[in-house]
PDB file of C-alpha atoms in Angstrom:
ATOM      1  CA  UNK Y   1      94.720  26.719  63.273  1.00 68.00           C
ATOM      2  CA  UNK Y   2      94.151  24.635  66.949  1.00 84.00           C
ATOM      3  CA  UNK Y   3      96.162  21.755  67.558  1.00 90.00           C
ATOM      4  CA  UNK Y   4      94.164  18.696  68.104  1.00 92.00           C
ATOM      5  CA  UNK Y   5      95.072  16.912  71.732  1.00 93.00           C
ATOM      6  CA  UNK Y   6      93.578  13.682  72.505  1.00 95.00           C
ATOM      7  CA  UNK Y   7      91.443  13.200  75.712  1.00 94.00           C
ATOM      8  CA  UNK Y   8      94.499  12.040  77.999  1.00 96.00           C
ATOM      9  CA  UNK Y   9      97.156  13.406  75.781  1.00 93.00           C
ATOM     10  CA  UNK Y  10      99.054   9.718  75.929  1.00 95.00           C
ATOM     11  CA  UNK Y  11      98.899   9.195  79.348  1.00 96.00           C
ATOM     12  CA  UNK Y  12     100.078   5.651  80.553  1.00 96.00           C
ATOM     13  CA  UNK Y  13     100.285   2.916  83.549  1.00 97.00           C
ATOM     14  CA  UNK Y  14     102.683  -0.283  84.557  1.00 97.00           C
ATOM     15  CA  UNK Y  15     100.850  -2.093  86.935  1.00 95.00           C
ATOM     16  CA  UNK Y  16     100.349  -6.059  86.286  1.00 95.00           C
ATOM     17  CA  UNK Y  17      99.690  -4.641  82.591  1.00 96.00           C
ATOM     18  CA  UNK Y  18     100.264  -1.769  80.426  1.00 97.00           C
ATOM     19  CA  UNK Y  19      97.995   0.849  80.015  1.00 98.00           C
ATOM     20  CA  UNK Y  20      98.050   3.958  77.681  1.00 97.00           C
ATOM     21  CA  UNK Y  21      96.162   5.930  76.297  1.00 97.00           C
ATOM     22  CA  UNK Y  22      97.267   6.027  72.236  1.00 96.00           C
ATOM     23  CA  UNK Y  23      95.780   9.735  71.317  1.00 95.00           C
ATOM     24  CA  UNK Y  24      94.311   9.965  68.220  1.00 96.00           C
ATOM     25  CA  UNK Y  25      92.619   8.089  66.324  1.00 97.00           C
ATOM     26  CA  UNK Y  26      90.398   8.889  63.201  1.00 97.00           C
ATOM     27  CA  UNK Y  27      86.994   7.489  63.652  1.00 97.00           C
ATOM     28  CA  UNK Y  28      84.129   7.797  61.461  1.00 97.00           C
ATOM     29  CA  UNK Y  29      80.063   6.983  61.985  1.00 97.00           C
ATOM     30  CA  UNK Y  30      79.112   5.207  59.307  1.00 97.00           C
ATOM     31  CA  UNK Y  31      74.612   4.873  59.738  1.00 97.00           C
ATOM     32  CA  UNK Y  32      72.414   2.624  57.859  1.00 96.00           C
ATOM     33  CA  UNK Y  33      71.159  -0.701  55.865  1.00 95.00           C
ATOM     34  CA  UNK Y  34      74.458  -2.461  56.168  1.00 95.00           C
ATOM     35  CA  UNK Y  35      73.065  -5.312  53.400  1.00 93.00           C
ATOM     36  CA  UNK Y  36      72.598  -1.844  51.167  1.00 94.00           C
ATOM     37  CA  UNK Y  37      75.359  -2.328  48.515  1.00 95.00           C
ATOM     38  CA  UNK Y  38      76.087   1.537  48.663  1.00 96.00           C
ATOM     39  CA  UNK Y  39      77.091   1.350  52.806  1.00 96.00           C
ATOM     40  CA  UNK Y  40      79.083  -2.009  52.138  1.00 96.00           C
ATOM     41  CA  UNK Y  41      81.022  -0.514  48.973  1.00 96.00           C
ATOM     42  CA  UNK Y  42      81.640   2.778  50.494  1.00 96.00           C
ATOM     43  CA  UNK Y  43      83.101   1.434  53.753  1.00 96.00           C
ATOM     44  CA  UNK Y  44      85.005  -1.312  52.113  1.00 96.00           C
ATOM     45  CA  UNK Y  45      85.976   1.015  49.244  1.00 95.00           C
ATOM     46  CA  UNK Y  46      87.680   3.805  51.929  1.00 94.00           C
ATOM     47  CA  UNK Y  47      89.666   1.265  54.335  1.00 95.00           C
ATOM     48  CA  UNK Y  48      90.758  -1.517  51.711  1.00 95.00           C
ATOM     49  CA  UNK Y  49      89.269  -4.043  54.227  1.00 96.00           C
ATOM     50  CA  UNK Y  50      86.517  -6.576  53.533  1.00 96.00           C
ATOM     51  CA  UNK Y  51      82.926  -6.135  55.460  1.00 97.00           C
ATOM     52  CA  UNK Y  52      82.844  -7.110  59.289  1.00 96.00           C
ATOM     53  CA  UNK Y  53      81.217  -9.938  60.418  1.00 95.00           C
ATOM     54  CA  UNK Y  54      78.438  -9.768  63.120  1.00 94.00           C
ATOM     55  CA  UNK Y  55      80.761  -8.823  66.271  1.00 95.00           C
ATOM     56  CA  UNK Y  56      83.730  -8.664  64.417  1.00 96.00           C
ATOM     57  CA  UNK Y  57      86.619  -6.407  63.459  1.00 97.00           C
ATOM     58  CA  UNK Y  58      88.847  -6.193  60.209  1.00 97.00           C
ATOM     59  CA  UNK Y  59      91.614  -4.962  60.523  1.00 95.00           C
ATOM     60  CA  UNK Y  60      94.755  -3.940  58.265  1.00 94.00           C
ATOM     61  CA  UNK Y  61      98.134  -1.420  59.841  1.00 89.00           C
ATOM     62  CA  UNK Y  62      96.404   1.983  58.504  1.00 89.00           C
ATOM     63  CA  UNK Y  63      92.900   1.168  59.423  1.00 95.00           C
ATOM     64  CA  UNK Y  64      89.623  -0.730  60.364  1.00 96.00           C
ATOM     65  CA  UNK Y  65      86.587  -1.601  60.085  1.00 97.00           C
ATOM     66  CA  UNK Y  66      84.220  -2.587  62.923  1.00 97.00           C
ATOM     67  CA  UNK Y  67      80.591  -4.088  63.282  1.00 97.00           C
ATOM     68  CA  UNK Y  68      78.305  -1.465  66.033  1.00 96.00           C
ATOM     69  CA  UNK Y  69      75.014  -3.048  64.984  1.00 95.00           C
ATOM     70  CA  UNK Y  70      73.055  -4.094  62.650  1.00 93.00           C
ATOM     71  CA  UNK Y  71      73.059  -0.897  61.520  1.00 94.00           C
ATOM     72  CA  UNK Y  72      76.141   1.047  62.388  1.00 96.00           C
ATOM     73  CA  UNK Y  73      79.683   0.652  61.429  1.00 97.00           C
ATOM     74  CA  UNK Y  74      82.684   1.966  62.804  1.00 97.00           C
ATOM     75  CA  UNK Y  75      85.359   3.221  60.316  1.00 97.00           C
ATOM     76  CA  UNK Y  76      88.747   3.456  61.935  1.00 97.00           C
ATOM     77  CA  UNK Y  77      91.864   6.038  59.746  1.00 97.00           C
ATOM     78  CA  UNK Y  78      94.332   7.700  60.730  1.00 96.00           C
ATOM     79  CA  UNK Y  79      93.301  11.590  62.175  1.00 96.00           C
ATOM     80  CA  UNK Y  80      94.228  13.416  59.654  1.00 95.00           C
ATOM     81  CA  UNK Y  81      93.060  11.049  57.120  1.00 96.00           C
ATOM     82  CA  UNK Y  82      89.883  11.156  58.364  1.00 97.00           C
ATOM     83  CA  UNK Y  83      88.503  14.193  55.809  1.00 96.00           C
ATOM     84  CA  UNK Y  84      89.921  12.776  52.773  1.00 96.00           C
ATOM     85  CA  UNK Y  85      88.090   8.840  53.651  1.00 96.00           C
ATOM     86  CA  UNK Y  86      84.922  10.682  54.525  1.00 97.00           C
ATOM     87  CA  UNK Y  87      84.968  12.754  51.266  1.00 96.00           C
ATOM     88  CA  UNK Y  88      85.546   9.261  50.062  1.00 96.00           C
ATOM     89  CA  UNK Y  89      83.049   7.817  51.967  1.00 96.00           C
ATOM     90  CA  UNK Y  90      79.785  10.627  50.735  1.00 96.00           C
ATOM     91  CA  UNK Y  91      81.347  10.367  47.381  1.00 96.00           C
ATOM     92  CA  UNK Y  92      80.415   6.042  47.243  1.00 96.00           C
ATOM     93  CA  UNK Y  93      76.890   7.204  49.620  1.00 96.00           C
ATOM     94  CA  UNK Y  94      75.621   9.375  46.796  1.00 94.00           C
ATOM     95  CA  UNK Y  95      72.363   9.162  47.620  1.00 95.00           C
ATOM     96  CA  UNK Y  96      71.703   6.784  49.498  1.00 95.00           C
ATOM     97  CA  UNK Y  97      70.178   7.092  52.792  1.00 96.00           C
ATOM     98  CA  UNK Y  98      73.093   6.904  55.247  1.00 97.00           C
ATOM     99  CA  UNK Y  99      74.511   8.791  57.397  1.00 97.00           C
ATOM    100  CA  UNK Y 100      78.772   9.193  57.831  1.00 97.00           C
ATOM    101  CA  UNK Y 101      79.909  11.918  60.428  1.00 97.00           C
ATOM    102  CA  UNK Y 102      83.754  12.104  61.370  1.00 97.00           C
ATOM    103  CA  UNK Y 103      83.424  11.719  65.756  1.00 97.00           C
ATOM    104  CA  UNK Y 104      87.214  11.103  66.445  1.00 96.00           C
ATOM    105  CA  UNK Y 105      87.456  14.042  68.900  1.00 96.00           C
ATOM    106  CA  UNK Y 106      84.331  12.437  70.461  1.00 96.00           C
ATOM    107  CA  UNK Y 107      86.267   9.226  71.631  1.00 96.00           C
ATOM    108  CA  UNK Y 108      88.742   8.307  73.113  1.00 97.00           C
ATOM    109  CA  UNK Y 109      91.115   5.485  72.586  1.00 97.00           C
ATOM    110  CA  UNK Y 110      92.877   3.172  75.070  1.00 98.00           C
ATOM    111  CA  UNK Y 111      95.690  -0.032  75.155  1.00 98.00           C
ATOM    112  CA  UNK Y 112      96.193  -2.559  77.745  1.00 98.00           C
ATOM    113  CA  UNK Y 113      98.401  -4.878  77.255  1.00 97.00           C
ATOM    114  CA  UNK Y 114     100.726  -7.977  78.560  1.00 96.00           C
ATOM    115  CA  UNK Y 115     100.183 -10.988  79.702  1.00 95.00           C
ATOM    116  CA  UNK Y 116      97.338 -10.663  81.697  1.00 96.00           C
ATOM    117  CA  UNK Y 117      95.645  -8.376  79.652  1.00 97.00           C
ATOM    118  CA  UNK Y 118      92.188 -10.570  79.755  1.00 96.00           C
ATOM    119  CA  UNK Y 119      92.494 -10.255  83.777  1.00 96.00           C
ATOM    120  CA  UNK Y 120      92.512  -6.724  83.605  1.00 97.00           C
ATOM    121  CA  UNK Y 121      89.489  -6.513  80.990  1.00 97.00           C
ATOM    122  CA  UNK Y 122      87.668  -9.318  83.184  1.00 96.00           C
ATOM    123  CA  UNK Y 123      87.539  -6.929  85.897  1.00 96.00           C
ATOM    124  CA  UNK Y 124      85.247  -4.163  84.384  1.00 97.00           C
ATOM    125  CA  UNK Y 125      83.448  -6.545  82.244  1.00 97.00           C
ATOM    126  CA  UNK Y 126      81.113  -8.599  81.944  1.00 95.00           C
ATOM    127  CA  UNK Y 127      82.403 -10.718  79.609  1.00 95.00           C
ATOM    128  CA  UNK Y 128      84.208 -14.100  79.055  1.00 95.00           C
ATOM    129  CA  UNK Y 129      87.525 -12.992  78.042  1.00 96.00           C
ATOM    130  CA  UNK Y 130      88.331 -17.010  78.426  1.00 96.00           C
ATOM    131  CA  UNK Y 131      90.542 -17.653  74.886  1.00 95.00           C
ATOM    132  CA  UNK Y 132      88.286 -19.560  73.488  1.00 95.00           C
ATOM    133  CA  UNK Y 133      85.823 -17.259  73.944  1.00 95.00           C
ATOM    134  CA  UNK Y 134      87.423 -13.825  72.797  1.00 96.00           C
ATOM    135  CA  UNK Y 135      90.258 -13.822  70.130  1.00 96.00           C
ATOM    136  CA  UNK Y 136      91.346 -11.073  67.698  1.00 97.00           C
ATOM    137  CA  UNK Y 137      88.653 -10.940  65.218  1.00 96.00           C
ATOM    138  CA  UNK Y 138      85.894 -10.346  67.397  1.00 97.00           C
ATOM    139  CA  UNK Y 139      84.399  -6.772  68.597  1.00 97.00           C
ATOM    140  CA  UNK Y 140      82.715  -6.250  71.723  1.00 97.00           C
ATOM    141  CA  UNK Y 141      80.198  -3.692  72.597  1.00 96.00           C
ATOM    142  CA  UNK Y 142      79.773  -3.376  76.107  1.00 97.00           C
ATOM    143  CA  UNK Y 143      80.202  -1.924  79.412  1.00 96.00           C
ATOM    144  CA  UNK Y 144      83.173  -1.239  81.346  1.00 96.00           C
ATOM    145  CA  UNK Y 145      81.629  -0.674  85.003  1.00 95.00           C
ATOM    146  CA  UNK Y 146      79.453   2.354  84.459  1.00 96.00           C
ATOM    147  CA  UNK Y 147      80.407   3.358  81.287  1.00 97.00           C
ATOM    148  CA  UNK Y 148      79.829   2.346  77.625  1.00 97.00           C
ATOM    149  CA  UNK Y 149      82.816   0.553  75.979  1.00 97.00           C
ATOM    150  CA  UNK Y 150      84.261  -1.075  73.006  1.00 97.00           C
ATOM    151  CA  UNK Y 151      87.068  -3.428  72.554  1.00 97.00           C
ATOM    152  CA  UNK Y 152      89.001  -5.861  70.337  1.00 97.00           C
ATOM    153  CA  UNK Y 153      92.108  -7.463  70.053  1.00 97.00           C
ATOM    154  CA  UNK Y 154      95.077  -6.651  68.324  1.00 95.00           C
ATOM    155  CA  UNK Y 155      96.646 -10.006  69.273  1.00 95.00           C
ATOM    156  CA  UNK Y 156      96.904 -12.653  71.899  1.00 95.00           C
ATOM    157  CA  UNK Y 157      97.900 -10.109  74.715  1.00 96.00           C
ATOM    158  CA  UNK Y 158      96.528  -6.780  73.831  1.00 97.00           C
ATOM    159  CA  UNK Y 159      93.177  -4.914  74.049  1.00 97.00           C
ATOM    160  CA  UNK Y 160      92.312  -2.044  72.277  1.00 97.00           C
ATOM    161  CA  UNK Y 161      89.229  -0.366  73.542  1.00 98.00           C
ATOM    162  CA  UNK Y 162      86.984   2.601  72.548  1.00 97.00           C
ATOM    163  CA  UNK Y 163      84.793   4.986  74.939  1.00 97.00           C
ATOM    164  CA  UNK Y 164      83.432   8.808  74.997  1.00 97.00           C
ATOM    165  CA  UNK Y 165      85.718  11.084  75.656  1.00 97.00           C
ATOM    166  CA  UNK Y 166      83.921  12.782  78.250  1.00 97.00           C
ATOM    167  CA  UNK Y 167      84.675   9.651  80.132  1.00 98.00           C
ATOM    168  CA  UNK Y 168      87.877   8.513  79.552  1.00 97.00           C
ATOM    169  CA  UNK Y 169      89.592   9.901  82.706  1.00 97.00           C
ATOM    170  CA  UNK Y 170      87.095   7.603  84.200  1.00 98.00           C
ATOM    171  CA  UNK Y 171      87.737   4.604  82.002  1.00 98.00           C
ATOM    172  CA  UNK Y 172      91.355   5.405  82.960  1.00 98.00           C
ATOM    173  CA  UNK Y 173      91.469   5.088  86.955  1.00 98.00           C
ATOM    174  CA  UNK Y 174      89.381   2.127  86.227  1.00 97.00           C
ATOM    175  CA  UNK Y 175      92.168   0.640  84.427  1.00 98.00           C
ATOM    176  CA  UNK Y 176      94.763   1.635  86.928  1.00 97.00           C
ATOM    177  CA  UNK Y 177      92.800   0.354  89.473  1.00 97.00           C
ATOM    178  CA  UNK Y 178      92.154  -3.130  87.836  1.00 97.00           C
ATOM    179  CA  UNK Y 179      96.042  -3.180  86.829  1.00 97.00           C
ATOM    180  CA  UNK Y 180      97.501  -2.757  90.319  1.00 96.00           C
ATOM    181  CA  UNK Y 181     100.504  -4.050  91.140  1.00 95.00           C
ATOM    182  CA  UNK Y 182     100.022  -7.853  93.023  1.00 94.00           C
ATOM    183  CA  UNK Y 183      96.070  -7.574  91.992  1.00 94.00           C
ATOM    184  CA  UNK Y 184      96.335 -10.571  89.666  1.00 92.00           C
ATOM    185  CA  UNK Y 185      93.892 -13.613  89.914  1.00 93.00           C
ATOM    186  CA  UNK Y 186      95.596 -16.015  88.211  1.00 90.00           C
ATOM    187  CA  UNK Y 187      91.958 -16.930  86.551  1.00 90.00           C
ATOM    188  CA  UNK Y 188      93.077 -17.105  82.714  1.00 85.00           C
TER     189      UNK Y 188
ATOM    190  CA  UNK A   1      71.954 -13.321  87.723  1.00 79.00           C
ATOM    191  CA  UNK A   2      69.574 -12.632  84.230  1.00 91.00           C
ATOM    192  CA  UNK A   3      71.078 -13.524  81.158  1.00 94.00           C
ATOM    193  CA  UNK A   4      69.456 -12.014  78.070  1.00 96.00           C
ATOM    194  CA  UNK A   5      69.942 -14.112  74.841  1.00 95.00           C
ATOM    195  CA  UNK A   6      69.801 -11.111  72.280  1.00 95.00           C
ATOM    196  CA  UNK A   7      68.709 -12.244  68.639  1.00 94.00           C
ATOM    197  CA  UNK A   8      72.210 -10.163  67.256  1.00 94.00           C
ATOM    198  CA  UNK A   9      74.684 -10.730  69.670  1.00 93.00           C
ATOM    199  CA  UNK A  10      73.591 -14.004  71.322  1.00 93.00           C
ATOM    200  CA  UNK A  11      73.344 -14.378  75.230  1.00 94.00           C
ATOM    201  CA  UNK A  12      74.542 -11.323  77.553  1.00 95.00           C
ATOM    202  CA  UNK A  13      74.803 -10.284  80.808  1.00 94.00           C
ATOM    203  CA  UNK A  14      71.480  -8.401  82.130  1.00 94.00           C
ATOM    204  CA  UNK A  15      73.497  -5.383  83.337  1.00 94.00           C
ATOM    205  CA  UNK A  16      74.449  -4.627  79.339  1.00 96.00           C
ATOM    206  CA  UNK A  17      70.468  -4.120  78.838  1.00 97.00           C
ATOM    207  CA  UNK A  18      67.862  -1.304  80.209  1.00 96.00           C
ATOM    208  CA  UNK A  19      64.053  -2.301  81.089  1.00 96.00           C
ATOM    209  CA  UNK A  20      62.038  -1.120  78.413  1.00 95.00           C
ATOM    210  CA  UNK A  21      58.552  -1.612  80.056  1.00 94.00           C
ATOM    211  CA  UNK A  22      55.395  -3.833  79.863  1.00 95.00           C
ATOM    212  CA  UNK A  23      55.208  -4.719  76.260  1.00 94.00           C
ATOM    213  CA  UNK A  24      51.265  -5.902  76.440  1.00 93.00           C
ATOM    214  CA  UNK A  25      49.940  -2.760  76.591  1.00 92.00           C
ATOM    215  CA  UNK A  26      48.239  -2.113  73.179  1.00 91.00           C
ATOM    216  CA  UNK A  27      47.942   2.045  72.134  1.00 93.00           C
ATOM    217  CA  UNK A  28      43.932   2.895  72.069  1.00 95.00           C
ATOM    218  CA  UNK A  29      43.638   4.436  68.479  1.00 95.00           C
ATOM    219  CA  UNK A  30      44.950   7.880  67.978  1.00 95.00           C
ATOM    220  CA  UNK A  31      40.800   8.987  67.655  1.00 96.00           C
ATOM    221  CA  UNK A  32      39.734   7.024  70.773  1.00 95.00           C
ATOM    222  CA  UNK A  33      37.759  10.457  72.635  1.00 96.00           C
ATOM    223  CA  UNK A  34      37.238   7.988  75.590  1.00 96.00           C
ATOM    224  CA  UNK A  35      38.994   8.630  79.026  1.00 96.00           C
ATOM    225  CA  UNK A  36      39.120   5.390  80.200  1.00 96.00           C
ATOM    226  CA  UNK A  37      41.121   3.327  77.047  1.00 96.00           C
ATOM    227  CA  UNK A  38      43.685   6.265  77.890  1.00 96.00           C
ATOM    228  CA  UNK A  39      43.762   5.622  81.250  1.00 96.00           C
ATOM    229  CA  UNK A  40      44.425   1.729  81.127  1.00 95.00           C
ATOM    230  CA  UNK A  41      46.893   2.565  78.817  1.00 95.00           C
ATOM    231  CA  UNK A  42      48.800   5.331  80.717  1.00 95.00           C
ATOM    232  CA  UNK A  43      48.435   4.092  84.312  1.00 96.00           C
ATOM    233  CA  UNK A  44      47.143   0.739  84.254  1.00 94.00           C
ATOM    234  CA  UNK A  45      49.402  -2.155  84.448  1.00 94.00           C
ATOM    235  CA  UNK A  46      49.021  -6.194  85.680  1.00 93.00           C
ATOM    236  CA  UNK A  47      51.716  -7.185  88.033  1.00 93.00           C
ATOM    237  CA  UNK A  48      51.489 -10.974  87.084  1.00 95.00           C
ATOM    238  CA  UNK A  49      53.788 -13.637  89.607  1.00 96.00           C
ATOM    239  CA  UNK A  50      55.266 -15.942  86.431  1.00 95.00           C
ATOM    240  CA  UNK A  51      55.578 -15.169  82.711  1.00 95.00           C
ATOM    241  CA  UNK A  52      55.597 -11.324  81.776  1.00 96.00           C
ATOM    242  CA  UNK A  53      55.943  -9.931  78.067  1.00 95.00           C
ATOM    243  CA  UNK A  54      58.222  -7.062  78.686  1.00 95.00           C
ATOM    244  CA  UNK A  55      60.872  -4.636  76.283  1.00 96.00           C
ATOM    245  CA  UNK A  56      64.342  -4.345  77.193  1.00 97.00           C
ATOM    246  CA  UNK A  57      66.755  -2.324  75.313  1.00 97.00           C
ATOM    247  CA  UNK A  58      70.283  -3.926  74.259  1.00 97.00           C
ATOM    248  CA  UNK A  59      71.209  -0.036  75.540  1.00 96.00           C
ATOM    249  CA  UNK A  60      75.348  -1.398  76.367  1.00 95.00           C
ATOM    250  CA  UNK A  61      75.881  -4.045  73.235  1.00 95.00           C
ATOM    251  CA  UNK A  62      73.844  -3.213  69.954  1.00 94.00           C
ATOM    252  CA  UNK A  63      71.016  -0.893  70.715  1.00 94.00           C
ATOM    253  CA  UNK A  64      68.054  -3.035  69.177  1.00 95.00           C
ATOM    254  CA  UNK A  65      64.603  -3.373  71.296  1.00 96.00           C
ATOM    255  CA  UNK A  66      63.842  -6.480  72.280  1.00 96.00           C
ATOM    256  CA  UNK A  67      60.474  -8.073  73.515  1.00 96.00           C
ATOM    257  CA  UNK A  68      60.746 -10.714  75.463  1.00 96.00           C
ATOM    258  CA  UNK A  69      59.765 -12.606  78.076  1.00 96.00           C
ATOM    259  CA  UNK A  70      60.438 -13.084  81.374  1.00 96.00           C
ATOM    260  CA  UNK A  71      58.968 -14.747  84.269  1.00 96.00           C
ATOM    261  CA  UNK A  72      58.975 -12.801  87.761  1.00 95.00           C
ATOM    262  CA  UNK A  73      58.971 -15.935  89.702  1.00 95.00           C
ATOM    263  CA  UNK A  74      61.955 -16.979  88.575  1.00 95.00           C
ATOM    264  CA  UNK A  75      63.364 -14.726  86.070  1.00 93.00           C
ATOM    265  CA  UNK A  76      63.737 -17.215  83.754  1.00 94.00           C
ATOM    266  CA  UNK A  77      63.854 -15.880  80.594  1.00 94.00           C
ATOM    267  CA  UNK A  78      61.956 -17.283  77.450  1.00 91.00           C
ATOM    268  CA  UNK A  79      61.765 -16.486  73.738  1.00 89.00           C
ATOM    269  CA  UNK A  80      63.608 -12.885  73.068  1.00 94.00           C
ATOM    270  CA  UNK A  81      62.877 -11.184  69.621  1.00 95.00           C
ATOM    271  CA  UNK A  82      62.981  -8.328  68.035  1.00 95.00           C
ATOM    272  CA  UNK A  83      60.918  -6.073  68.872  1.00 93.00           C
ATOM    273  CA  UNK A  84      60.310  -4.542  65.435  1.00 86.00           C
ATOM    274  CA  UNK A  85      57.705  -5.470  63.804  1.00 71.00           C
ATOM    275  CA  UNK A  86      55.851  -6.132  66.896  1.00 76.00           C
ATOM    276  CA  UNK A  87      55.232  -2.906  68.272  1.00 61.00           C
TER     277      UNK A  87
END
């Protein structure tokens, strides 16, 4: 069996903020009517988390549940546990009209951390990143320059960003440029 | 910069959205045999100076189709609702 490698294989950059590709992350897309009990159960039982509110994310050490749209959730787990998590979800879903698919290898995940993380993100996304408006717990789908991205904050100074694997290199270059030394704006 | 008040996500920048066409056009019945109504449906569009009903797709957000009223003169955005059920 071939060895799975993430898009940029843990690439890192140190500048205004620390940027790194976190490597392999298990991700399952769950689509369906999120009000359906079986779909809620499939997501919450497989992760041990409660259902995220609109535009929010729920996380614990191992797993995550991200609200993507009124009919889509992103379930996060360890990369090598995707198979068993997916099986658990399928079992709970039964014959409910829903879709659960392993998308781990279709995505890349970055982390931007440091006191200037908010500024680095604000240079790239049309989002209000002031501490009053964007806090840990919120989940946001938007764009980074020319490509779609989704992100949330793990803590006050750390962003986690999901993008498509095919644009991982582009997003890394963007983040590097936005995090260049001496490029602080001192806005936040 | 236009801000669109997505009924799902709240107020978002225009560049998260993509324009999805004139929301005033109504497709003729599928058994319509005259070419006139189909010609109108496919090609003929008003070009109003003022309020205009249009579809937008929140393509880089919640991916819902929206219907809103935009003033073509001032870019003022009026009511914005989910397109589901309208079309």
